[in-house]
Amino acid sequence: MCAGPSRRSTRGRWPRGRRAARERCRRPGGPRRLGEVEPVTDTPAPVVVIPRGGAWGERVAAAARQRGLDPKVVPLITTEPPLDCGPLDRAVARVAGYAWVVVTSATAVTVLAERVAGLPSGVRVAAVGEPTARAARAAGWVVDLVPEQASAVALVAALPDTDGTVLFPRSEIAAPTLVDGLRARGIDVDDVVAYRTVGTGDEPITLDAVPDAVLVTSGSVAREIARRMTPLDPRTLVACIGPGTAADARAAGLPVHVVGPTRSAEALLDAVVEALNPTAPEQEGHP
């Protein structure tokens, strides 16, 4: 996957009002070892908004605390069953007949695993990235393919040729990239809506304190932030989980200050820590 912006370009997009906050978050000691990400240690800890609840929100909040951040779980999206469960029910009934199950989210894994006790041995599994692959393994599935780059385009290119049908359980709002790409290769795809991603309400969201960062983990999260949390304080960093999500955030009218190097919440949190606790010298012309 293409890496996010360099430290220089990330800092270069910060508003000038972030300088004081960045200075407060500087590490007081010597240089870091190469590759080491220091947690932010100032008191009070920088506040980061976690945009989803449930098990995912708890896991990411715990990871934020481990990095010296103060997580505030603000569920902006949730999942609901499809309006028509018939296609999913039929796919589950004939799951043994599929050559591959392709999953691009942990939620798709959870939905299918709740309906299928275990995948038949002849069904292979492809996951878009390691976080999704971890969810599949936790469900007891053997994961046969994870592309080097965590993207639908990379997964389309990496999937072997097959005469069988591929099952793709997805969100109602998933982009058509994977389905269109596989069908363009002549691969039969059973494109099934497994769940809907919906907002959790309409009322504006306000916090007791100005957050230092808000995590944007999908286009739907970006749109809910724009709908319910704007205008954001200029001091708040908008941190996106990857370039695609960053593009969605900009399309929703949000600024983008941090882009995670890989599509995982942990990598995104590391990027936030790096942004709040810079150790490299200031570059001329970059406040």
Short mmCIF file of C-alpha atoms in Angstrom, two decimals:
data_model
loop_
_atom_site.label_atom_id
_atom_site.label_comp_id
_atom_site.label_asym_id
_atom_site.label_seq_id
_atom_site.Cartn_x
_atom_site.Cartn_y
_atom_site.Cartn_z
CA MET A 1 0.00 0.00 0.00
CA CYS A 2 1.27 3.49 -0.71
CA ALA A 3 2.65 5.03 2.43
CA GLY A 4 1.07 8.09 3.98
CA PRO A 5 2.67 11.52 3.75
CA SER A 6 6.15 12.07 5.14
CA ARG A 7 6.66 13.78 8.46
CA ARG A 8 7.59 16.95 6.67
CA SER A 9 4.48 17.04 4.50
CA THR A 10 2.25 16.07 7.45
CA ARG A 11 3.60 18.87 9.62
CA GLY A 12 3.40 21.25 6.72
CA ARG A 13 -0.38 20.93 6.65
CA TRP A 14 -0.85 21.74 10.34
CA PRO A 15 -2.49 25.04 11.25
CA ARG A 16 -0.09 27.45 12.90
CA GLY A 17 -2.22 27.28 16.04
CA ARG A 18 -0.87 23.74 16.61
CA ARG A 19 2.66 25.00 17.41
CA ALA A 20 2.03 25.51 21.14
CA ALA A 21 0.35 22.12 21.48
CA ARG A 22 3.20 20.43 19.63
CA GLU A 23 5.75 22.10 21.87
CA ARG A 24 3.91 20.79 24.94
CA CYS A 25 4.08 17.29 23.51
CA ARG A 26 7.80 17.24 22.69
CA ARG A 27 9.80 14.51 24.29
CA PRO A 28 12.04 16.10 26.97
CA GLY A 29 14.88 13.58 26.62
CA GLY A 30 17.38 12.55 23.99
CA PRO A 31 16.85 11.18 20.50
CA ARG A 32 14.65 8.19 19.76
CA ARG A 33 15.94 4.96 18.36
CA LEU A 34 15.14 4.48 14.68
CA GLY A 35 11.60 3.15 14.25
CA GLU A 36 10.67 3.80 17.87
CA VAL A 37 7.40 5.64 18.51
CA GLU A 38 7.34 7.36 21.86
CA PRO A 39 4.00 7.68 23.65
CA VAL A 40 2.83 11.17 24.52
CA THR A 41 3.57 11.63 28.21
CA ASP A 42 2.33 15.12 29.02
CA THR A 43 -0.42 15.63 31.59
CA PRO A 44 -3.23 15.92 30.77
CA ALA A 45 -2.93 13.32 28.05
CA PRO A 46 -3.94 14.40 24.54
CA VAL A 47 -7.56 13.54 23.80
CA VAL A 48 -8.31 11.38 20.75
CA VAL A 49 -11.82 10.64 19.49
CA ILE A 50 -12.54 6.98 18.70
CA PRO A 51 -15.45 7.02 16.22
CA ARG A 52 -16.91 3.56 16.81
CA GLY A 53 -18.07 1.67 19.87
CA GLY A 54 -18.38 -2.03 20.66
CA ALA A 55 -15.46 -4.43 20.76
CA TRP A 56 -13.59 -2.45 18.10
CA GLY A 57 -13.90 0.77 20.08
CA GLU A 58 -12.74 -0.92 23.27
CA ARG A 59 -9.70 -2.41 21.53
CA VAL A 60 -8.68 0.85 19.91
CA ALA A 61 -9.25 2.79 23.14
CA ALA A 62 -6.97 0.36 24.99
CA ALA A 63 -4.32 0.78 22.28
CA ALA A 64 -4.63 4.58 22.61
CA ARG A 65 -4.08 4.41 26.38
CA GLN A 66 -0.99 2.27 25.84
CA ARG A 67 0.39 5.14 23.75
CA GLY A 68 -0.26 7.76 26.40
CA LEU A 69 -3.42 9.14 24.79
CA ASP A 70 -6.79 9.81 26.39
CA PRO A 71 -9.42 8.08 24.21
CA LYS A 72 -12.99 9.31 24.04
CA VAL A 73 -15.24 6.72 22.40
CA VAL A 74 -17.88 8.59 20.39
CA PRO A 75 -19.88 6.05 18.33
CA LEU A 76 -20.69 7.81 15.06
CA ILE A 77 -21.61 4.73 13.03
CA THR A 78 -23.04 1.32 13.75
CA THR A 79 -24.12 -1.69 11.72
CA GLU A 80 -27.58 -3.08 11.06
CA PRO A 81 -28.85 -6.07 9.06
CA PRO A 82 -29.60 -5.57 5.37
CA LEU A 83 -33.09 -4.42 4.49
CA ASP A 84 -33.48 -7.68 2.52
CA CYS A 85 -31.76 -10.66 4.16
CA GLY A 86 -32.78 -13.06 1.39
CA PRO A 87 -29.57 -12.88 -0.70
CA LEU A 88 -27.41 -13.35 2.41
CA ASP A 89 -29.54 -16.28 3.60
CA ARG A 90 -29.23 -17.95 0.19
CA ALA A 91 -25.45 -17.41 0.13
CA VAL A 92 -25.11 -18.98 3.57
CA ALA A 93 -27.19 -21.97 2.49
CA ARG A 94 -24.85 -22.73 -0.41
CA VAL A 95 -21.58 -21.61 1.15
CA ALA A 96 -19.94 -24.98 0.46
CA GLY A 97 -20.27 -24.32 -3.27
CA TYR A 98 -18.08 -21.22 -3.32
CA ALA A 99 -14.43 -21.35 -4.35
CA TRP A 100 -13.48 -18.28 -2.31
CA VAL A 101 -14.90 -16.03 0.36
CA VAL A 102 -13.43 -12.55 0.01
CA VAL A 103 -13.75 -10.19 2.98
CA THR A 104 -12.77 -6.55 3.20
CA SER A 105 -13.88 -5.77 6.76
CA ALA A 106 -13.95 -7.41 10.16
CA THR A 107 -17.69 -6.72 10.28
CA ALA A 108 -18.27 -8.87 7.19
CA VAL A 109 -16.37 -11.68 8.92
CA THR A 110 -18.48 -11.32 12.06
CA VAL A 111 -21.78 -11.33 10.16
CA LEU A 112 -20.91 -14.42 8.15
CA ALA A 113 -19.35 -16.26 11.11
CA GLU A 114 -22.52 -15.73 13.14
CA ARG A 115 -24.49 -17.55 10.44
CA VAL A 116 -21.97 -20.25 9.47
CA ALA A 117 -20.56 -22.50 12.17
CA GLY A 118 -17.40 -23.01 10.13
CA LEU A 119 -16.37 -22.68 6.52
CA PRO A 120 -16.20 -25.97 4.60
CA SER A 121 -12.65 -27.16 3.99
CA GLY A 122 -12.82 -26.56 0.24
CA VAL A 123 -13.66 -22.87 0.59
CA ARG A 124 -10.63 -20.58 0.53
CA VAL A 125 -10.52 -17.18 2.24
CA ALA A 126 -8.97 -13.92 1.01
CA ALA A 127 -8.76 -10.88 3.30
CA VAL A 128 -7.97 -7.35 2.19
CA GLY A 129 -5.46 -6.69 5.00
CA GLU A 130 -4.06 -8.01 8.25
CA PRO A 131 -6.74 -6.51 10.54
CA THR A 132 -9.44 -8.29 8.52
CA ALA A 133 -7.31 -11.43 8.38
CA ARG A 134 -6.97 -11.39 12.18
CA ALA A 135 -10.75 -11.22 12.51
CA ALA A 136 -11.11 -14.16 10.13
CA ARG A 137 -8.59 -16.26 12.03
CA ALA A 138 -10.32 -15.37 15.30
CA ALA A 139 -13.52 -16.77 13.75
CA GLY A 140 -11.69 -20.04 13.12
CA TRP A 141 -11.14 -19.53 9.41
CA VAL A 142 -7.94 -20.41 7.58
CA VAL A 143 -6.85 -17.34 5.63
CA ASP A 144 -5.27 -18.30 2.32
CA LEU A 145 -4.53 -14.89 0.84
CA VAL A 146 -3.67 -11.42 2.13
CA PRO A 147 -2.28 -9.06 -0.53
CA GLU A 148 0.90 -7.12 0.25
CA GLN A 149 -1.00 -3.87 -0.15
CA ALA A 150 -4.21 -3.53 1.82
CA SER A 151 -6.54 -2.39 -0.94
CA ALA A 152 -9.34 -3.79 -3.08
CA VAL A 153 -7.24 -3.18 -6.19
CA ALA A 154 -4.37 -5.25 -4.78
CA LEU A 155 -6.76 -8.01 -3.76
CA VAL A 156 -8.24 -8.14 -7.26
CA ALA A 157 -4.75 -8.53 -8.71
CA ALA A 158 -3.63 -11.12 -6.15
CA LEU A 159 -6.61 -13.48 -6.30
CA PRO A 160 -5.73 -16.54 -8.43
CA ASP A 161 -7.77 -17.40 -11.50
CA THR A 162 -10.70 -19.62 -10.59
CA ASP A 163 -13.59 -21.31 -12.39
CA GLY A 164 -15.64 -21.25 -9.20
CA THR A 165 -17.76 -18.48 -7.75
CA VAL A 166 -16.42 -15.95 -5.26
CA LEU A 167 -18.64 -14.87 -2.37
CA PHE A 168 -18.19 -11.22 -1.42
CA PRO A 169 -20.21 -10.30 1.73
CA ARG A 170 -20.04 -6.54 2.09
CA SER A 171 -21.44 -3.33 3.48
CA GLU A 172 -24.34 -1.77 1.61
CA ILE A 173 -22.15 1.25 0.85
CA ALA A 174 -19.01 -0.62 -0.20
CA ALA A 175 -17.32 0.70 -3.34
CA PRO A 176 -17.69 -1.52 -6.44
CA THR A 177 -13.92 -1.69 -6.98
CA LEU A 178 -13.47 -5.32 -5.98
CA VAL A 179 -16.57 -6.70 -7.71
CA ASP A 180 -15.91 -4.80 -10.93
CA GLY A 181 -12.25 -5.79 -10.92
CA LEU A 182 -12.91 -9.50 -10.44
CA ARG A 183 -15.68 -9.57 -13.04
CA ALA A 184 -13.39 -7.79 -15.49
CA ARG A 185 -11.04 -10.77 -15.07
CA GLY A 186 -13.88 -13.15 -15.91
CA ILE A 187 -14.39 -14.32 -12.32
CA ASP A 188 -17.97 -14.96 -11.19
CA VAL A 189 -18.81 -12.98 -8.03
CA ASP A 190 -21.81 -13.39 -5.75
CA ASP A 191 -22.03 -9.79 -4.51
CA VAL A 192 -24.09 -9.93 -1.30
CA VAL A 193 -25.01 -7.14 1.11
CA ALA A 194 -24.25 -8.53 4.56
CA TYR A 195 -24.86 -5.42 6.65
CA ARG A 196 -25.65 -1.73 6.51
CA THR A 197 -23.46 1.01 7.94
CA VAL A 198 -25.64 3.72 9.46
CA GLY A 199 -25.19 6.81 11.58
CA THR A 200 -26.04 6.69 15.28
CA GLY A 201 -28.15 9.84 15.32
CA ASP A 202 -28.66 13.36 14.06
CA GLU A 203 -27.92 15.58 17.02
CA PRO A 204 -24.65 17.59 17.02
CA ILE A 205 -21.86 16.13 19.12
CA THR A 206 -19.89 18.30 21.52
CA LEU A 207 -17.16 17.25 23.92
CA ASP A 208 -16.15 18.73 27.27
CA ALA A 209 -12.64 19.40 25.97
CA VAL A 210 -11.30 20.19 22.53
CA PRO A 211 -9.92 16.89 21.16
CA ASP A 212 -6.31 16.86 20.02
CA ALA A 213 -7.18 14.36 17.29
CA VAL A 214 -10.14 12.57 15.77
CA LEU A 215 -9.70 9.24 14.00
CA VAL A 216 -11.32 8.83 10.60
CA THR A 217 -11.48 5.14 9.77
CA SER A 218 -13.82 5.11 6.77
CA GLY A 219 -15.66 7.36 4.39
CA SER A 220 -18.86 6.87 6.40
CA VAL A 221 -17.08 8.06 9.55
CA ALA A 222 -15.78 11.10 7.66
CA ARG A 223 -19.28 12.01 6.55
CA GLU A 224 -20.68 11.63 10.07
CA ILE A 225 -17.90 13.82 11.51
CA ALA A 226 -18.69 16.47 8.90
CA ARG A 227 -22.41 16.17 9.66
CA ARG A 228 -22.31 16.10 13.46
CA MET A 229 -18.98 17.46 14.72
CA THR A 230 -18.14 20.39 12.47
CA PRO A 231 -16.88 22.99 12.64
CA LEU A 232 -13.89 21.28 14.25
CA ASP A 233 -11.59 23.34 16.40
CA PRO A 234 -8.51 24.41 14.37
CA ARG A 235 -6.34 22.71 16.99
CA THR A 236 -7.85 19.28 16.28
CA LEU A 237 -5.89 16.96 14.01
CA VAL A 238 -7.93 14.94 11.54
CA ALA A 239 -6.19 11.54 11.27
CA CYS A 240 -7.22 9.20 8.43
CA ILE A 241 -6.53 5.48 8.26
CA GLY A 242 -5.27 5.53 4.66
CA PRO A 243 -5.10 7.56 1.44
CA GLY A 244 -8.54 6.41 0.28
CA THR A 245 -10.16 7.48 3.53
CA ALA A 246 -8.21 10.74 3.39
CA ALA A 247 -9.74 11.41 -0.03
CA ASP A 248 -13.20 10.66 1.39
CA ALA A 249 -12.54 13.04 4.28
CA ARG A 250 -11.52 15.86 1.95
CA ALA A 251 -14.60 15.19 -0.17
CA ALA A 252 -16.70 15.58 2.99
CA GLY A 253 -15.09 18.97 3.60
CA LEU A 254 -12.68 17.94 6.35
CA PRO A 255 -9.02 18.96 6.53
CA VAL A 256 -6.53 16.09 6.66
CA HIS A 257 -3.47 16.44 8.89
CA VAL A 258 -2.33 12.84 9.41
CA VAL A 259 -2.56 9.74 7.21
CA GLY A 260 -1.73 6.34 8.66
CA PRO A 261 0.99 4.36 6.83
CA THR A 262 -1.10 1.16 6.81
CA ARG A 263 -4.79 0.39 7.19
CA SER A 264 -4.81 -0.48 10.87
CA ALA A 265 -6.03 1.48 13.88
CA GLU A 266 -2.76 0.82 15.69
CA ALA A 267 -0.69 2.30 12.87
CA LEU A 268 -3.01 5.29 12.78
CA LEU A 269 -2.57 5.85 16.51
CA ASP A 270 1.20 5.65 16.08
CA ALA A 271 0.94 8.32 13.39
CA VAL A 272 -1.10 10.51 15.74
CA VAL A 273 1.51 10.12 18.48
CA GLU A 274 4.22 11.00 15.97
CA ALA A 275 2.31 14.11 14.93
CA LEU A 276 1.73 15.24 18.51
CA ASN A 277 5.26 14.42 19.63
CA PRO A 278 7.59 15.38 16.76
CA THR A 279 11.30 14.94 17.36
CA ALA A 280 12.78 15.97 14.01
CA PRO A 281 14.00 19.60 13.71
CA GLU A 282 11.60 22.13 12.25
CA GLN A 283 11.95 22.51 8.51
CA GLU A 284 12.31 26.00 7.09
CA GLY A 285 8.98 27.23 5.81
CA HIS A 286 7.01 24.64 7.78
CA PRO A 287 5.50 26.03 10.99
#
